[in-house]
XYZ file of N, CA, C and O in Angstrom:
396
model
N 6.968 21.830 -19.836
C 8.392 21.693 -19.704
C 8.867 22.272 -18.376
O 9.813 21.775 -17.797
N 8.205 23.342 -17.924
C 8.582 23.940 -16.649
C 8.378 22.988 -15.494
O 9.180 22.944 -14.558
N 7.313 22.199 -15.538
C 7.058 21.235 -14.470
C 8.076 20.103 -14.510
O 8.574 19.672 -13.467
N 8.398 19.635 -15.695
C 9.366 18.539 -15.833
C 10.747 18.962 -15.364
O 11.454 18.205 -14.713
N 11.126 20.205 -15.657
C 12.445 20.691 -15.243
C 12.432 21.266 -13.829
O 13.424 21.813 -13.375
N 11.310 21.143 -13.134
C 11.150 21.602 -11.762
C 11.461 23.091 -11.598
O 12.096 23.519 -10.645
N 10.987 23.880 -12.546
C 11.178 25.334 -12.500
C 10.333 25.955 -11.395
O 9.254 25.457 -11.071
N 10.817 27.030 -10.843
C 10.047 27.823 -9.884
C 9.456 29.008 -10.634
O 10.174 29.945 -10.978
N 8.151 28.929 -10.910
C 7.467 29.960 -11.683
C 6.188 30.344 -10.957
O 5.401 29.469 -10.573
N 5.980 31.627 -10.764
C 4.740 32.118 -10.172
C 3.992 32.932 -11.217
O 4.556 33.841 -11.821
N 2.722 32.595 -11.412
C 1.871 33.268 -12.390
C 0.602 33.755 -11.710
O 0.112 33.123 -10.771
N 0.073 34.872 -12.207
C -1.181 35.419 -11.673
C -2.132 35.670 -12.831
O -1.749 36.254 -13.845
N -3.362 35.230 -12.667
C -4.422 35.531 -13.617
C -5.473 36.353 -12.903
O -5.985 35.946 -11.859
N -5.772 37.528 -13.438
C -6.762 38.383 -12.779
C -8.018 38.497 -13.634
O -8.024 38.126 -14.801
N -9.067 39.018 -13.036
C -10.364 39.204 -13.686
C -10.919 37.861 -14.155
O -11.454 37.744 -15.231
N -10.747 36.828 -13.348
C -11.197 35.481 -13.718
C -12.579 35.201 -13.165
O -13.052 35.885 -12.276
N -13.185 34.185 -13.680
C -14.460 33.729 -13.161
C -15.662 34.320 -13.861
O -15.546 34.906 -14.929
N -16.821 34.174 -13.252
C -18.078 34.571 -13.895
C -18.634 35.881 -13.364
O -19.752 36.255 -13.684
N -17.870 36.608 -12.574
C -18.407 37.844 -11.995
C -17.515 39.048 -12.286
O -17.220 39.835 -11.402
N -17.080 39.184 -13.525
C -16.150 40.263 -13.825
C -16.841 41.569 -14.190
O -16.190 42.553 -14.447
N -18.164 41.575 -14.236
C -18.913 42.814 -14.359
C -18.888 43.464 -15.719
O -19.271 42.873 -16.719
N -18.421 44.700 -15.739
C -18.561 45.539 -16.930
C -17.792 45.060 -18.157
O -18.024 45.530 -19.259
N -16.856 44.122 -18.003
C -16.137 43.612 -19.173
C -17.000 42.690 -20.022
O -16.678 42.427 -21.170
N -18.071 42.164 -19.458
C -19.009 41.350 -20.216
C -18.636 39.881 -20.303
O -17.536 39.470 -19.941
N -19.566 39.063 -20.814
C -19.385 37.613 -20.811
C -18.258 37.119 -21.715
O -17.729 36.041 -21.485
N -17.862 37.878 -22.712
C -16.777 37.410 -23.587
C -15.432 37.436 -22.887
O -14.460 36.877 -23.389
N -15.354 38.057 -21.719
C -14.093 38.170 -20.996
C -14.019 37.248 -19.787
O -13.114 37.361 -18.971
N -14.972 36.342 -19.637
C -15.008 35.476 -18.459
C -14.113 34.263 -18.654
O -14.462 33.337 -19.372
N -12.952 34.304 -18.022
C -12.028 33.185 -18.105
C -12.401 32.097 -17.108
O -12.475 32.346 -15.914
N -12.656 30.902 -17.581
C -13.049 29.797 -16.711
C -12.088 28.610 -16.789
O -11.978 27.842 -15.852
N -11.413 28.454 -17.900
C -10.600 27.263 -18.101
C -9.226 27.331 -17.450
O -8.496 26.359 -17.434
N -8.877 28.467 -16.872
C -7.547 28.615 -16.281
C -7.305 27.623 -15.149
O -6.203 27.078 -15.015
N -8.312 27.364 -14.335
C -8.144 26.405 -13.238
C -7.858 25.002 -13.776
O -6.959 24.313 -13.286
N -8.595 24.591 -14.782
C -8.378 23.269 -15.370
C -6.992 23.176 -16.002
O -6.310 22.154 -15.871
N -6.570 24.239 -16.677
C -5.257 24.221 -17.317
C -4.137 24.058 -16.304
O -3.237 23.236 -16.489
N -4.177 24.831 -15.236
C -3.082 24.755 -14.269
C -3.160 23.515 -13.388
O -2.124 23.020 -12.934
N -4.360 22.991 -13.136
C -4.453 21.741 -12.368
C -3.923 20.570 -13.178
O -3.544 19.543 -12.631
N -3.888 20.687 -14.495
C -3.373 19.615 -15.354
C -1.848 19.615 -15.417
O -1.261 18.651 -15.897
N -1.212 20.664 -14.914
C 0.257 20.730 -14.903
C 0.760 19.946 -13.691
O 0.376 20.252 -12.557
N 1.615 18.926 -13.919
C 2.106 18.136 -12.786
C 2.812 19.014 -11.750
O 3.581 19.896 -12.109
N 2.517 18.789 -10.515
C 3.104 19.464 -9.347
C 2.728 20.929 -9.206
O 3.222 21.605 -8.318
N 1.833 21.446 -10.043
C 1.442 22.855 -9.936
C 0.562 23.059 -8.706
O -0.237 22.203 -8.332
N 0.712 24.221 -8.080
C -0.114 24.606 -6.948
C -0.988 25.760 -7.384
O -0.491 26.736 -7.952
N -2.293 25.662 -7.135
C -3.242 26.694 -7.545
C -3.824 27.352 -6.299
O -4.284 26.664 -5.390
N -3.788 28.674 -6.277
C -4.384 29.449 -5.182
C -5.538 30.259 -5.747
O -5.398 30.907 -6.787
N -6.680 30.250 -5.061
C -7.819 31.076 -5.457
C -8.341 31.766 -4.202
O -9.304 31.326 -3.582
N -7.696 32.851 -3.795
C -8.083 33.534 -2.564
C -9.449 34.200 -2.690
O -9.898 34.537 -3.781
N -10.092 34.391 -1.532
C -11.457 34.919 -1.518
C -11.561 36.363 -1.063
O -12.611 36.976 -1.235
N -10.510 36.910 -0.476
C -10.564 38.289 -0.002
C -9.147 38.868 0.017
O -8.189 38.212 -0.403
N -9.016 40.101 0.492
C -7.713 40.780 0.488
C -6.706 40.073 1.384
O -5.531 39.929 1.019
N -7.142 39.617 2.546
C -6.225 38.947 3.478
C -5.702 37.646 2.875
O -4.493 37.384 2.868
N -6.602 36.814 2.349
C -6.154 35.542 1.776
C -5.338 35.758 0.504
O -4.446 34.963 0.194
N -5.574 36.848 -0.216
C -4.755 37.147 -1.387
C -3.332 37.482 -0.979
O -2.368 36.990 -1.568
N -3.197 38.302 0.040
C -1.857 38.642 0.526
C -1.114 37.393 0.989
O 0.064 37.204 0.690
N -1.797 36.517 1.711
C -1.164 35.284 2.186
C -0.852 34.341 1.025
O 0.165 33.647 1.040
N -1.705 34.303 0.014
C -1.465 33.444 -1.149
C -0.226 33.886 -1.914
O 0.546 33.053 -2.397
N -0.025 35.193 -2.021
C 1.183 35.704 -2.679
C 2.419 35.250 -1.903
O 3.410 34.794 -2.485
N 2.347 35.352 -0.588
C 3.467 34.920 0.253
C 3.706 33.415 0.120
O 4.851 32.964 0.001
N 2.633 32.632 0.148
C 2.772 31.184 -0.004
C 3.360 30.820 -1.368
O 4.232 29.954 -1.462
N 2.886 31.476 -2.423
C 3.408 31.198 -3.763
C 4.899 31.515 -3.842
O 5.671 30.762 -4.448
N 5.307 32.603 -3.228
C 6.723 32.981 -3.249
C 7.588 31.965 -2.526
O 8.775 31.831 -2.840
N 7.005 31.239 -1.581
C 7.764 30.283 -0.780
C 7.448 28.827 -1.099
O 7.822 27.934 -0.343
N 6.740 28.573 -2.197
C 6.399 27.221 -2.615
C 7.210 26.863 -3.850
O 7.220 27.614 -4.821
N 7.893 25.729 -3.786
C 8.697 25.295 -4.932
C 7.791 24.825 -6.067
O 6.725 24.278 -5.838
N 8.224 25.059 -7.282
C 7.498 24.601 -8.452
C 6.665 25.708 -9.078
O 6.909 26.891 -8.867
N 5.676 25.306 -9.838
C 4.815 26.243 -10.536
C 3.613 26.573 -9.658
O 2.933 25.676 -9.159
N 3.366 27.858 -9.457
C 2.205 28.314 -8.688
C 1.371 29.248 -9.547
O 1.912 30.100 -10.256
N 0.073 29.068 -9.489
C -0.861 29.943 -10.192
C -1.788 30.573 -9.171
O -2.435 29.878 -8.387
N -1.846 31.877 -9.165
C -2.714 32.640 -8.270
C -3.832 33.236 -9.107
O -3.579 34.018 -10.027
N -5.062 32.845 -8.806
C -6.224 33.331 -9.558
C -6.935 34.378 -8.721
O -7.322 34.117 -7.585
N -7.102 35.568 -9.277
C -7.776 36.630 -8.546
C -9.038 37.062 -9.277
O -9.128 36.969 -10.487
N -9.995 37.534 -8.511
C -11.265 38.007 -9.065
C -11.247 39.523 -9.158
O -10.425 40.186 -8.534
N -12.172 40.069 -9.911
C -12.220 41.510 -10.098
C -13.086 42.260 -9.095
O -12.697 43.320 -8.621
N -14.281 41.783 -8.783
C -15.185 42.609 -7.979
C -14.683 42.823 -6.551
O -13.875 42.046 -6.036
N -15.171 43.898 -5.946
C -14.892 44.116 -4.533
C -15.492 42.969 -3.743
O -16.609 42.526 -4.021
N -14.765 42.482 -2.764
C -15.257 41.385 -1.947
C -15.134 41.744 -0.469
O -14.255 42.516 -0.088
N -16.001 41.191 0.311
C -15.943 41.418 1.755
C -14.708 40.736 2.325
O -14.271 39.701 1.824
N -14.152 41.306 3.380
C -13.020 40.677 4.063
C -13.575 39.603 4.988
O -14.401 39.881 5.866
N -13.139 38.378 4.772
C -13.635 37.230 5.527
C -12.688 36.869 6.663
O -13.111 36.542 7.757
N -11.398 36.918 6.382
C -10.394 36.440 7.334
C -9.789 37.588 8.140
O -9.632 38.698 7.644
N -9.421 37.277 9.381
C -8.683 38.230 10.204
C -7.247 38.319 9.703
O -6.726 37.375 9.099
N -6.590 39.435 9.981
C -5.212 39.626 9.526
C -4.239 38.601 10.080
O -3.196 38.357 9.480
N -4.552 37.984 11.196
C -3.634 37.013 11.798
C -3.970 35.559 11.436
O -3.386 34.630 11.986
N -4.893 35.347 10.494
C -5.237 33.992 10.063
C -4.037 33.363 9.373
O -3.404 33.979 8.529
N -3.737 32.126 9.753
C -2.611 31.398 9.178
C -3.113 30.520 8.037
O -4.094 29.787 8.196
N -2.451 30.614 6.906
C -2.784 29.796 5.739
C -1.617 28.879 5.433
O -0.466 29.284 5.534
N -1.938 27.634 5.063
C -0.920 26.669 4.653
C -1.414 25.977 3.396
O -2.620 25.780 3.225
N -0.488 25.576 2.547
C -0.852 24.820 1.357
C -1.490 23.507 1.805
O -0.964 22.815 2.668
N -2.625 23.177 1.260
C -3.387 21.945 1.545
C -3.963 21.897 2.953
O -4.314 20.825 3.439
N -4.055 23.023 3.628
C -4.670 23.059 4.963
C -5.449 24.360 5.088
O -4.934 25.370 5.541
N -6.693 24.342 4.657
C -7.509 25.544 4.637
C -8.112 25.841 6.000
O -8.512 24.925 6.718
N -8.202 27.127 6.378
C -8.873 27.447 7.627
C -10.374 27.203 7.514
O -10.964 27.393 6.459
N -10.991 26.763 8.600
C -12.419 26.472 8.621
C -13.187 27.748 8.960
O -12.952 28.371 9.977
N -14.083 28.150 8.081
C -14.906 29.337 8.318
C -16.090 29.019 9.217
O -16.402 29.740 10.139
N -16.788 27.952 8.904
C -17.929 27.531 9.708
C -18.184 26.050 9.457
O -17.827 25.511 8.430
N -18.818 25.438 10.418
C -19.112 24.019 10.315
C -20.620 23.849 10.158
O -21.397 24.497 10.851
N -21.032 22.995 9.234
C -22.443 22.759 8.998
C -22.869 21.472 9.666
O -22.164 20.473 9.627
N -24.058 21.485 10.268
C -24.608 20.271 10.871
C -25.061 19.340 9.763
O -25.578 19.778 8.738
N -24.893 18.067 10.008
C -25.287 17.088 8.981
C -26.529 16.363 9.348
O -26.906 16.103 10.373
């Protein structure tokens, strides 16, 4: 109903995925991505480090409609520089692979 009425809703799911550690396998949420991708016009963010998480929060706050931010639990290496620009549907390229 929120998507149909064009509501602006931001949601965060934490401790998601298959690497949540000490909480064990019964706590591994995997279906959240499928659920939110099935919502019409929803935007899903799954940042990989602290920098991209901060930018994803900012993007979600400035994106109309329903946004879901999925965060992981374990410590992760910082991949992006603080000045990396993120845009919805335009991901920064980390490295290019030869084909």
